Short mmCIF file of C-alpha atoms and ligand atoms in Angstrom, two decimals:
data_model
loop_
_atom_site.label_atom_id
_atom_site.label_comp_id
_atom_site.label_asym_id
_atom_site.label_seq_id
_atom_site.Cartn_x
_atom_site.Cartn_y
_atom_site.Cartn_z
CA MET A 1034 120.17 102.05 110.67
CA ARG A 1035 118.85 103.45 107.43
CA LYS A 1036 115.76 101.74 106.04
CA PRO A 1037 116.45 100.75 102.41
CA ILE A 1038 114.37 102.54 99.82
CA PHE A 1039 113.68 101.34 96.28
CA ALA A 1040 112.00 103.50 93.67
CA ALA A 1041 110.64 102.51 90.27
CA ASN A 1042 111.14 105.18 87.62
CA TRP A 1043 108.86 104.21 84.77
CA LYS A 1044 109.81 107.23 82.65
CA MET A 1045 107.47 107.62 79.64
CA GLN A 1046 106.13 104.09 79.89
CA LYS A 1047 102.81 102.49 80.89
CA THR A 1048 99.30 103.80 80.40
CA ALA A 1049 97.04 104.15 83.43
CA GLY A 1050 95.54 100.73 82.67
CA GLU A 1051 98.97 99.13 82.40
CA ALA A 1052 99.96 100.74 85.70
CA GLU A 1053 96.90 99.22 87.37
CA ALA A 1054 97.71 95.81 85.93
CA PHE A 1055 101.25 96.14 87.30
CA ALA A 1056 99.89 96.95 90.78
CA ASP A 1057 97.58 93.92 90.69
CA LYS A 1058 100.58 91.66 90.13
CA PHE A 1059 103.16 93.53 92.19
CA LEU A 1060 101.30 94.21 95.45
CA PRO A 1061 100.78 90.53 96.37
CA LEU A 1062 104.48 89.89 95.66
CA VAL A 1063 105.55 92.46 98.27
CA ALA A 1064 102.75 91.98 100.81
CA GLY A 1065 104.10 92.22 104.35
CA LEU A 1066 107.54 93.33 103.22
CA ASP A 1067 108.06 96.18 105.63
CA ARG A 1068 111.83 96.18 106.00
CA VAL A 1069 112.11 98.40 102.90
CA ASP A 1070 110.34 101.49 101.58
CA ILE A 1071 108.96 101.02 98.08
CA VAL A 1072 108.07 103.88 95.75
CA ILE A 1073 106.64 103.92 92.21
CA ALA A 1074 106.94 106.92 89.89
CA PRO A 1075 104.63 106.41 86.88
CA PRO A 1076 103.94 109.03 84.20
CA PHE A 1077 101.66 111.87 85.38
CA THR A 1078 98.73 110.38 83.47
CA ALA A 1079 98.81 107.21 85.58
CA LEU A 1080 99.21 108.87 89.00
CA ASP A 1081 95.53 109.02 89.80
CA ARG A 1082 94.57 105.45 88.94
CA LEU A 1083 97.78 103.90 90.26
CA GLY A 1084 97.36 105.95 93.45
CA HIS A 1085 93.96 104.37 94.04
CA LYS A 1086 95.45 100.90 93.60
CA LEU A 1087 98.25 101.67 96.07
CA ASP A 1088 95.87 103.15 98.66
CA GLY A 1089 96.14 101.20 101.89
CA SER A 1090 99.33 99.44 100.77
CA HIS A 1091 102.83 100.29 101.97
CA VAL A 1092 103.92 101.23 98.42
CA ALA A 1093 104.19 105.01 97.97
CA LEU A 1094 103.29 107.05 94.91
CA ALA A 1095 105.79 109.45 93.30
CA ALA A 1096 105.97 111.84 90.37
CA GLN A 1097 108.92 112.08 87.99
CA ASN A 1098 109.03 115.87 87.82
CA VAL A 1099 107.34 119.01 89.14
CA ASN A 1100 107.30 122.74 88.52
CA ALA A 1101 108.55 124.86 91.44
CA GLU A 1102 105.79 127.48 91.05
CA GLU A 1103 102.49 127.30 92.90
CA ARG A 1104 100.28 128.12 89.91
CA GLY A 1105 100.14 130.35 86.88
CA ALA A 1106 100.74 130.59 83.15
CA PHE A 1107 103.07 127.61 82.71
CA THR A 1108 101.56 125.60 79.89
CA GLY A 1109 102.10 121.88 80.25
CA GLU A 1110 103.49 122.04 83.79
CA ILE A 1111 102.34 120.47 87.06
CA ALA A 1112 102.50 122.24 90.46
CA PRO A 1113 103.48 120.64 93.79
CA GLY A 1114 100.00 121.13 95.25
CA MET A 1115 98.56 119.10 92.35
CA LEU A 1116 100.85 116.22 93.28
CA VAL A 1117 99.76 116.45 96.91
CA ASP A 1118 96.18 116.28 95.66
CA LEU A 1119 96.93 112.96 93.94
CA GLY A 1120 98.61 111.48 97.00
CA CYS A 1121 102.25 111.71 95.87
CA ARG A 1122 104.67 111.26 98.75
CA TYR A 1123 107.92 111.50 96.75
CA THR A 1124 109.02 113.20 93.51
CA LEU A 1125 112.16 112.79 91.43
CA VAL A 1126 114.10 115.98 90.76
CA GLY A 1127 117.14 116.46 88.56
CA HIS A 1128 117.05 113.10 86.79
CA SER A 1129 119.88 113.04 84.23
CA GLU A 1130 117.39 112.77 81.36
CA ARG A 1131 115.78 116.01 82.50
CA ARG A 1132 119.16 117.62 82.99
CA ALA A 1133 120.37 116.55 79.53
CA LEU A 1134 117.18 116.88 77.47
CA TYR A 1135 115.16 119.62 79.19
CA GLY A 1136 117.75 122.04 80.52
CA GLU A 1137 117.20 121.23 84.18
CA ASN A 1138 120.12 122.75 86.08
CA ASP A 1139 121.09 122.60 89.73
CA GLU A 1140 119.47 125.93 90.52
CA ARG A 1141 116.16 124.72 89.14
CA VAL A 1142 116.52 121.41 90.96
CA ALA A 1143 117.08 123.32 94.21
CA ARG A 1144 113.92 125.38 93.67
CA LYS A 1145 111.90 122.26 92.92
CA ALA A 1146 113.24 120.49 96.02
CA ALA A 1147 112.31 123.49 98.19
CA ALA A 1148 108.81 123.67 96.71
CA LEU A 1149 108.24 119.96 97.28
CA LEU A 1150 109.46 120.08 100.88
CA ALA A 1151 107.17 123.05 101.53
CA HIS A 1152 104.29 120.81 100.42
CA GLY A 1153 105.35 117.80 102.48
CA ILE A 1154 106.56 115.79 99.47
CA ARG A 1155 109.97 114.14 99.72
CA PRO A 1156 112.32 114.98 96.85
CA ILE A 1157 114.54 112.23 95.43
CA VAL A 1158 117.44 114.38 94.25
CA CYS A 1159 119.37 112.77 91.38
CA VAL A 1160 123.05 113.41 90.68
CA GLY A 1161 125.64 111.66 88.54
CA GLU A 1162 128.55 112.16 86.18
CA SER A 1163 128.76 111.51 82.44
CA LEU A 1164 131.19 109.06 80.85
CA GLU A 1165 133.47 111.89 79.67
CA GLN A 1166 133.54 113.37 83.16
CA ARG A 1167 134.43 110.00 84.65
CA LYS A 1168 137.15 109.41 82.04
CA ARG A 1169 138.64 112.81 82.86
CA GLY A 1170 138.78 111.80 86.54
CA ASP A 1171 136.18 114.43 87.48
CA ALA A 1172 133.39 112.15 88.76
CA LEU A 1173 133.66 113.06 92.45
CA ASP A 1174 133.96 116.79 91.77
CA VAL A 1175 130.99 116.78 89.40
CA VAL A 1176 128.80 114.92 91.87
CA SER A 1177 129.90 117.21 94.74
CA GLY A 1178 129.03 120.30 92.74
CA GLN A 1179 125.63 118.98 91.70
CA LEU A 1180 124.88 117.91 95.25
CA SER A 1181 125.80 121.17 96.95
CA ASP A 1182 123.97 123.33 94.40
CA SER A 1183 120.90 121.08 94.23
CA LEU A 1184 120.61 121.02 98.04
CA ALA A 1185 121.33 124.73 98.44
CA THR A 1186 117.83 125.42 99.75
CA VAL A 1187 117.50 122.42 102.07
CA GLU A 1188 117.75 123.12 105.82
CA ALA A 1189 119.17 120.65 108.35
CA SER A 1190 115.66 120.29 109.83
CA GLN A 1191 114.48 118.98 106.44
CA ALA A 1192 117.33 116.53 105.92
CA ASP A 1193 115.29 113.52 107.02
CA ASP A 1194 112.84 114.18 104.20
CA ILE A 1195 115.26 114.02 101.31
CA VAL A 1196 116.60 111.04 99.40
CA ILE A 1197 119.65 111.20 97.13
CA ALA A 1198 120.00 109.05 94.02
CA TYR A 1199 123.48 108.61 92.58
CA GLU A 1200 123.09 107.63 88.95
CA PRO A 1201 126.20 107.60 86.78
CA VAL A 1202 124.86 108.65 83.38
CA TRP A 1203 126.96 106.01 81.61
CA ALA A 1204 125.16 103.27 83.55
CA ILE A 1205 121.57 104.38 82.85
CA GLY A 1206 119.72 102.15 80.43
CA THR A 1207 122.99 100.79 79.07
CA GLY A 1208 123.09 97.46 80.89
CA GLU A 1209 126.42 98.63 82.28
CA THR A 1210 126.25 98.89 86.08
CA ALA A 1211 128.90 100.60 88.14
CA THR A 1212 130.75 97.97 90.12
CA PRO A 1213 129.71 97.97 93.78
CA GLU A 1214 133.15 99.38 94.62
CA ILE A 1215 132.87 102.28 92.17
CA ALA A 1216 129.36 103.05 93.39
CA GLN A 1217 130.44 102.85 97.04
CA GLU A 1218 133.33 105.25 96.44
CA VAL A 1219 130.89 107.91 95.21
CA HIS A 1220 128.29 107.09 97.86
CA ARG A 1221 130.89 107.49 100.60
CA HIS A 1222 131.90 110.82 99.13
CA ILE A 1223 128.25 111.93 99.07
CA ARG A 1224 127.80 110.74 102.67
CA GLU A 1225 130.77 112.82 103.83
CA GLN A 1226 129.37 115.88 102.13
CA LEU A 1227 125.93 115.30 103.68
CA ARG A 1228 127.55 115.03 107.13
CA VAL A 1229 129.38 118.31 106.64
CA LYS A 1230 126.19 120.06 105.51
CA PHE A 1231 123.63 118.51 107.86
CA GLY A 1232 125.63 117.16 110.81
CA GLU A 1233 124.43 113.85 112.17
CA ALA A 1234 121.25 114.02 110.07
CA GLY A 1235 123.59 113.36 107.13
CA ASP A 1236 124.03 109.84 108.45
CA ARG A 1237 120.32 109.20 108.20
CA ILE A 1238 119.79 110.36 104.60
CA ARG A 1239 119.24 107.46 102.23
CA ILE A 1240 121.43 107.33 99.12
CA GLN A 1241 120.11 105.19 96.28
CA TYR A 1242 122.22 103.84 93.46
CA GLY A 1243 120.72 103.92 89.97
CA GLY A 1244 121.85 102.66 86.59
CA SER A 1245 120.96 99.24 85.19
CA VAL A 1246 120.00 97.80 88.57
CA LYS A 1247 118.41 94.38 88.09
CA PRO A 1248 117.70 91.20 90.07
CA GLU A 1249 121.13 89.84 89.12
CA ASN A 1250 123.19 92.70 90.57
CA VAL A 1251 121.11 94.18 93.40
CA ASP A 1252 122.38 91.86 96.14
CA GLU A 1253 125.99 92.74 95.51
CA LEU A 1254 125.29 96.47 95.34
CA MET A 1255 123.39 96.32 98.62
CA THR A 1256 126.40 94.86 100.45
CA GLN A 1257 128.06 98.28 100.29
CA PRO A 1258 127.78 100.33 103.48
CA ASP A 1259 126.54 103.57 101.91
CA ILE A 1260 124.17 102.10 99.30
CA ASP A 1261 120.71 102.33 100.83
CA GLY A 1262 118.55 101.19 97.95
CA ALA A 1263 118.10 101.77 94.26
CA LEU A 1264 116.36 103.92 91.66
CA VAL A 1265 115.34 101.44 89.00
CA GLY A 1266 114.28 102.16 85.43
CA GLY A 1267 114.01 99.29 82.95
CA ALA A 1268 113.85 96.44 85.46
CA SER A 1269 111.06 98.16 87.41
CA LEU A 1270 108.61 97.77 84.53
CA ASP A 1271 108.22 94.09 85.28
CA PRO A 1272 106.47 93.22 88.57
CA GLU A 1273 108.43 90.00 89.11
CA ALA A 1274 111.80 91.65 88.48
CA PHE A 1275 111.05 94.70 90.64
CA SER A 1276 109.72 92.55 93.47
CA ARG A 1277 112.93 90.50 93.39
CA ILE A 1278 114.96 93.71 93.54
CA VAL A 1279 113.14 95.04 96.61
CA ARG A 1280 113.57 91.61 98.21
CA PHE A 1281 117.34 91.88 97.85
CA GLU A 1282 119.39 89.54 99.97
CA LYS A 1283 122.03 91.12 102.11
CA THR A 1284 124.97 88.78 102.51
P1 PGA B 2167 117.83 102.02 84.30
O1 PGA B 2167 117.35 103.53 84.63
O2 PGA B 2167 117.58 101.20 85.55
O3 PGA B 2167 116.97 101.61 83.15
O4 PGA B 2167 119.28 102.10 83.97
C1 PGA B 2167 117.60 104.12 85.88
C2 PGA B 2167 117.09 105.54 85.89
O5 PGA B 2167 117.21 106.24 84.89
O6 PGA B 2167 116.53 106.02 86.92
#
């Protein structure tokens, strides 16, 4: 049985003070909820103060990006060791906004994933097709290609430390969620590929769905056999909404 995992991706939202205020409201709402893993990825500037709030709770801290290098002349970048220092346990890599807006390609995603794993941080590797790619009937091929190239550096012995997030680009921030059946079709495809690459460890890797997940649609998505949680943007900014999402009801 895979333990569901829900991650909040706050993107470029919330100051450190706002992140602390979120934690004050959110933590009591999820107290004792240990049947799911919960992760919050605030902006870099809120990691330190939010991390202190989450200390001693079962909610894990994550970053939204990382540089694959250890140190050096990389103005504006953050190294994996710096995230370890702040208590990050997960980090997003290859989010579609980074792929589309900041030239993050699969090769770079693979290097980031390897660097994170070397530092004991779990990468949440994001993949997903655009609307044009889906309309052309290429969704499964696009996702397969992203997945195999982004995981090129990951060994079978590391498989238990990765999380995959399938986020169809056309569903992110649009209010348009993939139907549970469409999402499941891609998740099943990802699962098969993970089994081929990692053997039985592929069965244990959690695959999150992302794209306009909210309290109203999470229950239905979570009925699908290969959907093991969600990566949540907009709806994770509100403590009540995110707590309802992580308390999904499986029917
Ligand atoms: P959304 O974002 O939930 O606002 O669609 C998801 C994401 O980009 O991770």
